[in-house]
Amino acid sequence: MKRPVRSLSGMVGIAILAALVLVAVFAPLISPGDPLAITARPLLPPLADWAHPLGTDRLGRDLVAGLVHGARTSLAVGLAAAVASLMIGSIIGTLAGFLGGWTDEALMRVTDAFQTVPGFLLALAFVSVAGPSLPVIVLAIALSAWTGPARVARAEVLSLRERDFVASARVIGMHPLEIAFREILPNALPPVLALSSVIVAAAILTEAALSFLGLGDPNRVTWGGMIAEGRAVLRSAPYLSIIPGIALVLAVLGVYLAGEATVERAARRVGHA
């Protein structure tokens, strides 16, 4: 009885994620021009002017433009941070699991040290020191998210390094690092990649929280910045915070549900095999 419900939730997640991707890709066509430009009178309520169906903010900037260009920022940060954290975690986990000994011990103690600090606080401190910009935000999120992939990769490598194909690679004289990254890592990647949806969703939330606190890229429209902008007029114009807040919730929900559906489908295929 649970399988149809899970399939439905997966389809909903994939639909939301597909819509988010389309909006991000076609943002310049949906809302051409600068999304930070003043286009109408300030605090225009939703549906009051069809040229600005969702209204305008305190400065007269169009909310539709902010939403579609904010989707591009959120998706770019989420994907880039996930790729960076998976790469860092996979490399460290592979080295720790394959080399073992003091290398494993040292790398796992570094991993423990990063895990003792809450991810958002680490990202907050890093951006505060390095300055708010999109590359810095991506790097800050990646530094706070690589520990999970590292531990999963290490566990997989520990189970793979004694297999026959690894022994064969040693016999033919392959370099240890070549064995680790050419023979073992590709086989250890599937469980690591299963974490990508969680990392993307967390990265979108972290970027929004940083922007809400004024640490987002000032040259980019972000949903967190839009929510913070509406905070000052929350009683008189609550839509300024509610609309980007709904978009943020839908994006995170879509990424998470789509990732769960993908993992479930992959596990089902492995079970049938």
Tab-separated table of C-alpha atoms in Angstrom:
chain	number	residue	atom	x	y	z
A	1	MET	CA	0.000	0.000	0.000
A	2	LYS	CA	2.891	2.357	0.553
A	3	ARG	CA	4.385	2.037	-2.917
A	4	PRO	CA	1.643	4.047	-4.798
A	5	VAL	CA	1.883	6.839	-2.225
A	6	ARG	CA	5.657	6.971	-2.598
A	7	SER	CA	5.367	6.909	-6.369
A	8	LEU	CA	2.862	9.779	-6.265
A	9	SER	CA	5.108	11.832	-3.981
A	10	GLY	CA	8.038	11.123	-6.279
A	11	MET	CA	6.065	12.273	-9.315
A	12	VAL	CA	5.068	15.447	-7.472
A	13	GLY	CA	8.689	16.086	-6.528
A	14	ILE	CA	9.911	15.517	-10.086
A	15	ALA	CA	7.194	17.840	-11.419
A	16	ILE	CA	8.140	20.599	-8.974
A	17	LEU	CA	11.844	20.157	-9.725
A	18	ALA	CA	11.220	20.185	-13.492
A	19	ALA	CA	9.187	23.390	-13.158
A	20	LEU	CA	11.971	24.960	-11.077
A	21	VAL	CA	14.591	24.020	-13.671
A	22	LEU	CA	12.472	25.409	-16.526
A	23	VAL	CA	11.872	28.672	-14.672
A	24	ALA	CA	15.587	29.009	-13.899
A	25	VAL	CA	16.671	28.248	-17.464
A	26	PHE	CA	14.121	30.545	-19.107
A	27	ALA	CA	14.258	33.317	-16.490
A	28	PRO	CA	15.566	35.914	-19.024
A	29	LEU	CA	12.603	35.119	-21.310
A	30	ILE	CA	9.974	35.023	-18.559
A	31	SER	CA	11.178	38.284	-17.044
A	32	PRO	CA	13.657	40.099	-19.312
A	33	GLY	CA	15.777	42.915	-17.991
A	34	ASP	CA	17.301	43.569	-14.599
A	35	PRO	CA	15.248	41.975	-11.785
A	36	LEU	CA	16.599	44.652	-9.429
A	37	ALA	CA	15.237	47.481	-11.603
A	38	ILE	CA	12.394	49.671	-10.329
A	39	THR	CA	9.447	49.093	-12.679
A	40	ALA	CA	6.325	50.411	-10.886
A	41	ARG	CA	5.117	52.210	-7.805
A	42	PRO	CA	6.180	50.676	-4.482
A	43	LEU	CA	4.037	48.155	-2.581
A	44	LEU	CA	1.703	47.394	-5.450
A	45	PRO	CA	-0.489	44.517	-4.150
A	46	PRO	CA	-0.935	41.268	-6.080
A	47	LEU	CA	-3.469	41.271	-8.948
A	48	ALA	CA	-3.759	45.075	-8.859
A	49	ASP	CA	-1.843	45.456	-12.140
A	50	TRP	CA	-1.587	42.632	-14.685
A	51	ALA	CA	1.803	43.937	-15.750
A	52	HIS	CA	2.926	42.978	-12.213
A	53	PRO	CA	0.596	40.102	-11.217
A	54	LEU	CA	2.309	39.394	-7.894
A	55	GLY	CA	2.846	43.046	-7.023
A	56	THR	CA	5.990	45.018	-6.217
A	57	ASP	CA	8.232	45.447	-3.185
A	58	ARG	CA	9.042	48.551	-1.153
A	59	LEU	CA	11.225	49.952	-3.939
A	60	GLY	CA	8.886	49.126	-6.807
A	61	ARG	CA	10.665	45.991	-8.042
A	62	ASP	CA	8.562	43.288	-9.671
A	63	LEU	CA	8.016	40.181	-7.529
A	64	VAL	CA	7.655	37.871	-10.536
A	65	ALA	CA	11.101	38.965	-11.759
A	66	GLY	CA	12.521	38.357	-8.300
A	67	LEU	CA	10.977	34.891	-8.062
A	68	VAL	CA	12.168	33.606	-11.446
A	69	HIS	CA	15.678	35.035	-11.146
A	70	GLY	CA	15.825	33.902	-7.508
A	71	ALA	CA	15.056	30.369	-8.716
A	72	ARG	CA	18.150	30.544	-10.924
A	73	THR	CA	20.280	31.642	-7.959
A	74	SER	CA	18.909	28.958	-5.622
A	75	LEU	CA	19.327	26.168	-8.161
A	76	ALA	CA	22.843	27.283	-9.109
A	77	VAL	CA	23.945	27.428	-5.470
A	78	GLY	CA	22.326	24.084	-4.628
A	79	LEU	CA	23.832	22.186	-7.553
A	80	ALA	CA	27.281	23.788	-7.289
A	81	ALA	CA	27.475	23.192	-3.534
A	82	ALA	CA	26.356	19.570	-3.966
A	83	VAL	CA	28.962	18.911	-6.671
A	84	ALA	CA	31.725	20.545	-4.619
A	85	SER	CA	30.844	18.737	-1.378
A	86	LEU	CA	30.490	15.363	-3.135
A	87	MET	CA	33.878	15.808	-4.817
A	88	ILE	CA	35.619	16.823	-1.582
A	89	GLY	CA	33.913	14.092	0.440
A	90	SER	CA	34.565	11.376	-2.158
A	91	ILE	CA	38.263	12.199	-2.411
A	92	ILE	CA	38.807	12.322	1.346
A	93	GLY	CA	36.707	9.222	1.995
A	94	THR	CA	38.494	7.260	-0.720
A	95	LEU	CA	41.941	8.191	0.583
A	96	ALA	CA	40.969	7.385	4.171
A	97	GLY	CA	39.370	4.031	3.335
A	98	PHE	CA	41.994	2.814	0.861
A	99	LEU	CA	45.229	3.950	2.536
A	100	GLY	CA	44.126	3.176	6.104
A	101	GLY	CA	46.549	3.536	9.025
A	102	TRP	CA	47.572	7.008	10.132
A	103	THR	CA	46.129	8.581	6.968
A	104	ASP	CA	42.704	7.207	7.780
A	105	GLU	CA	43.037	8.285	11.391
A	106	ALA	CA	44.113	11.842	10.504
A	107	LEU	CA	41.443	12.375	7.847
A	108	MET	CA	38.678	11.016	10.073
A	109	ARG	CA	39.742	13.285	12.923
A	110	VAL	CA	39.514	16.253	10.552
A	111	THR	CA	36.063	15.010	9.538
A	112	ASP	CA	35.055	14.770	13.201
A	113	ALA	CA	36.279	18.319	13.785
A	114	PHE	CA	34.122	19.671	10.945
A	115	GLN	CA	31.115	17.681	12.158
A	116	THR	CA	31.310	19.137	15.651
A	117	VAL	CA	30.503	22.594	14.239
A	118	PRO	CA	26.900	23.090	13.039
A	119	GLY	CA	26.904	23.456	9.262
A	120	PHE	CA	25.050	26.761	9.161
A	121	LEU	CA	27.323	28.346	11.772
A	122	LEU	CA	30.387	27.244	9.792
A	123	ALA	CA	28.946	28.710	6.580
A	124	LEU	CA	27.955	31.886	8.425
A	125	ALA	CA	31.448	32.363	9.854
A	126	PHE	CA	33.137	31.646	6.528
A	127	VAL	CA	30.968	34.103	4.569
A	128	SER	CA	31.346	36.748	7.284
A	129	VAL	CA	35.137	36.552	6.973
A	130	ALA	CA	35.497	36.056	3.217
A	131	GLY	CA	32.706	38.400	2.140
A	132	PRO	CA	29.307	37.726	0.566
A	133	SER	CA	29.529	36.538	-3.036
A	134	LEU	CA	28.092	33.557	-4.865
A	135	PRO	CA	31.378	31.563	-5.133
A	136	VAL	CA	32.121	32.174	-1.451
A	137	ILE	CA	28.621	31.030	-0.460
A	138	VAL	CA	28.972	27.867	-2.555
A	139	LEU	CA	32.362	27.098	-0.992
A	140	ALA	CA	31.044	27.806	2.510
A	141	ILE	CA	28.126	25.407	2.045
A	142	ALA	CA	30.401	22.757	0.524
A	143	LEU	CA	32.777	23.004	3.501
A	144	SER	CA	29.871	22.389	5.850
A	145	ALA	CA	28.401	19.462	3.858
A	146	TRP	CA	31.339	17.278	2.713
A	147	THR	CA	31.578	15.168	5.878
A	148	GLY	CA	28.549	12.999	5.093
A	149	PRO	CA	29.790	11.978	1.624
A	150	ALA	CA	33.266	11.394	3.081
A	151	ARG	CA	32.006	8.897	5.655
A	152	VAL	CA	29.810	7.070	3.146
A	153	ALA	CA	32.653	6.901	0.618
A	154	ARG	CA	35.075	5.605	3.268
A	155	ALA	CA	32.642	2.860	4.315
A	156	GLU	CA	32.149	1.763	0.710
A	157	VAL	CA	35.890	1.787	-0.022
A	158	LEU	CA	36.595	-0.311	3.071
A	159	SER	CA	34.205	-2.950	1.751
A	160	LEU	CA	35.621	-2.832	-1.793
A	161	ARG	CA	39.359	-2.681	-1.263
A	162	GLU	CA	39.664	-6.427	-0.542
A	163	ARG	CA	37.700	-7.517	-3.616
A	164	ASP	CA	39.250	-9.650	-6.354
A	165	PHE	CA	39.366	-6.879	-8.944
A	166	VAL	CA	41.470	-4.761	-6.575
A	167	ALA	CA	43.874	-7.652	-5.993
A	168	SER	CA	44.135	-8.109	-9.763
A	169	ALA	CA	44.964	-4.420	-10.199
A	170	ARG	CA	47.733	-4.742	-7.610
A	171	VAL	CA	49.137	-7.820	-9.359
A	172	ILE	CA	49.467	-6.036	-12.702
A	173	GLY	CA	51.377	-3.221	-11.001
A	174	MET	CA	48.883	-0.347	-10.917
A	175	HIS	CA	49.781	2.586	-8.672
A	176	PRO	CA	47.831	2.579	-5.365
A	177	LEU	CA	46.212	5.962	-6.085
A	178	GLU	CA	45.282	4.782	-9.565
A	179	ILE	CA	43.616	1.734	-8.046
A	180	ALA	CA	41.797	3.918	-5.527
A	181	PHE	CA	40.412	6.470	-7.972
A	182	ARG	CA	40.066	4.453	-11.181
A	183	GLU	CA	38.976	1.071	-9.880
A	184	ILE	CA	37.412	1.545	-6.432
A	185	LEU	CA	35.870	5.031	-6.417
A	186	PRO	CA	33.529	4.486	-9.410
A	187	ASN	CA	32.087	1.443	-7.637
A	188	ALA	CA	31.721	3.374	-4.369
A	189	LEU	CA	29.945	6.386	-5.900
A	190	PRO	CA	26.262	5.260	-6.065
A	191	PRO	CA	25.627	5.400	-2.274
A	192	VAL	CA	27.497	8.730	-2.136
A	193	LEU	CA	25.419	10.213	-4.954
A	194	ALA	CA	22.271	9.202	-3.071
A	195	LEU	CA	23.077	12.052	-0.657
A	196	SER	CA	22.943	14.676	-3.412
A	197	SER	CA	19.249	15.546	-3.039
A	198	VAL	CA	19.613	16.160	0.695
A	199	ILE	CA	22.694	18.328	0.103
A	200	VAL	CA	20.972	20.354	-2.645
A	201	ALA	CA	17.912	20.964	-0.444
A	202	ALA	CA	20.075	21.955	2.536
A	203	ALA	CA	22.181	24.235	0.325
A	204	ILE	CA	19.089	26.066	-0.941
A	205	LEU	CA	17.925	26.610	2.632
A	206	THR	CA	21.368	27.713	3.803
A	207	GLU	CA	21.732	30.216	0.950
A	208	ALA	CA	18.277	31.614	1.744
A	209	ALA	CA	19.144	31.915	5.445
A	210	LEU	CA	22.418	33.704	4.672
A	211	SER	CA	20.609	36.097	2.323
A	212	PHE	CA	17.946	36.686	4.977
A	213	LEU	CA	20.712	37.761	7.375
A	214	GLY	CA	22.187	40.132	4.782
A	215	LEU	CA	25.084	37.863	3.799
A	216	GLY	CA	23.874	36.961	0.312
A	217	ASP	CA	25.414	38.173	-2.928
A	218	PRO	CA	24.258	41.825	-3.201
A	219	ASN	CA	24.295	41.621	-7.002
A	220	ARG	CA	21.867	38.678	-7.128
A	221	VAL	CA	18.165	38.375	-6.410
A	222	THR	CA	17.580	35.661	-3.812
A	223	TRP	CA	14.466	34.319	-2.157
A	224	GLY	CA	16.009	34.803	1.281
A	225	GLY	CA	16.732	38.442	0.456
A	226	MET	CA	13.145	38.915	-0.714
A	227	ILE	CA	11.808	37.441	2.534
A	228	ALA	CA	14.079	39.753	4.525
A	229	GLU	CA	12.953	42.714	2.415
A	230	GLY	CA	9.323	42.052	3.321
A	231	ARG	CA	10.071	41.709	7.016
A	232	ALA	CA	9.905	45.491	7.569
A	233	VAL	CA	6.339	45.712	6.186
A	234	LEU	CA	5.102	42.318	7.312
A	235	ARG	CA	1.831	43.682	8.718
A	236	SER	CA	0.898	45.968	5.833
A	237	ALA	CA	2.283	43.855	2.942
A	238	PRO	CA	2.725	40.244	4.131
A	239	TYR	CA	2.790	38.974	0.539
A	240	LEU	CA	6.362	40.276	0.171
A	241	SER	CA	7.564	37.525	2.526
A	242	ILE	CA	4.849	34.901	1.999
A	243	ILE	CA	5.262	34.525	-1.780
A	244	PRO	CA	9.062	33.907	-1.822
A	245	GLY	CA	8.645	31.791	1.319
A	246	ILE	CA	6.196	29.504	-0.503
A	247	ALA	CA	8.594	29.296	-3.461
A	248	LEU	CA	11.420	28.300	-1.109
A	249	VAL	CA	9.335	25.596	0.572
A	250	LEU	CA	8.199	24.172	-2.778
A	251	ALA	CA	11.765	24.114	-4.142
A	252	VAL	CA	13.172	22.262	-1.123
A	253	LEU	CA	10.218	19.863	-1.070
A	254	GLY	CA	10.553	19.170	-4.802
A	255	VAL	CA	14.277	18.466	-4.601
A	256	TYR	CA	13.862	16.176	-1.598
A	257	LEU	CA	10.931	14.198	-3.025
A	258	ALA	CA	12.585	13.848	-6.438
A	259	GLY	CA	15.792	12.619	-4.796
A	260	GLU	CA	13.891	10.102	-2.677
A	261	ALA	CA	12.086	8.779	-5.750
A	262	THR	CA	15.368	8.389	-7.624
A	263	VAL	CA	17.011	6.515	-4.759
A	264	GLU	CA	13.976	4.273	-4.307
A	265	ARG	CA	13.919	3.425	-8.018
A	266	ALA	CA	17.639	2.620	-7.994
A	267	ALA	CA	17.232	0.387	-4.919
A	268	ARG	CA	14.315	-1.392	-6.594
A	269	ARG	CA	16.441	-2.110	-9.669
A	270	VAL	CA	19.241	-3.496	-7.512
A	271	GLY	CA	16.730	-5.708	-5.695
A	272	HIS	CA	15.355	-7.067	-8.962
A	273	ALA	CA	18.884	-7.676	-10.244
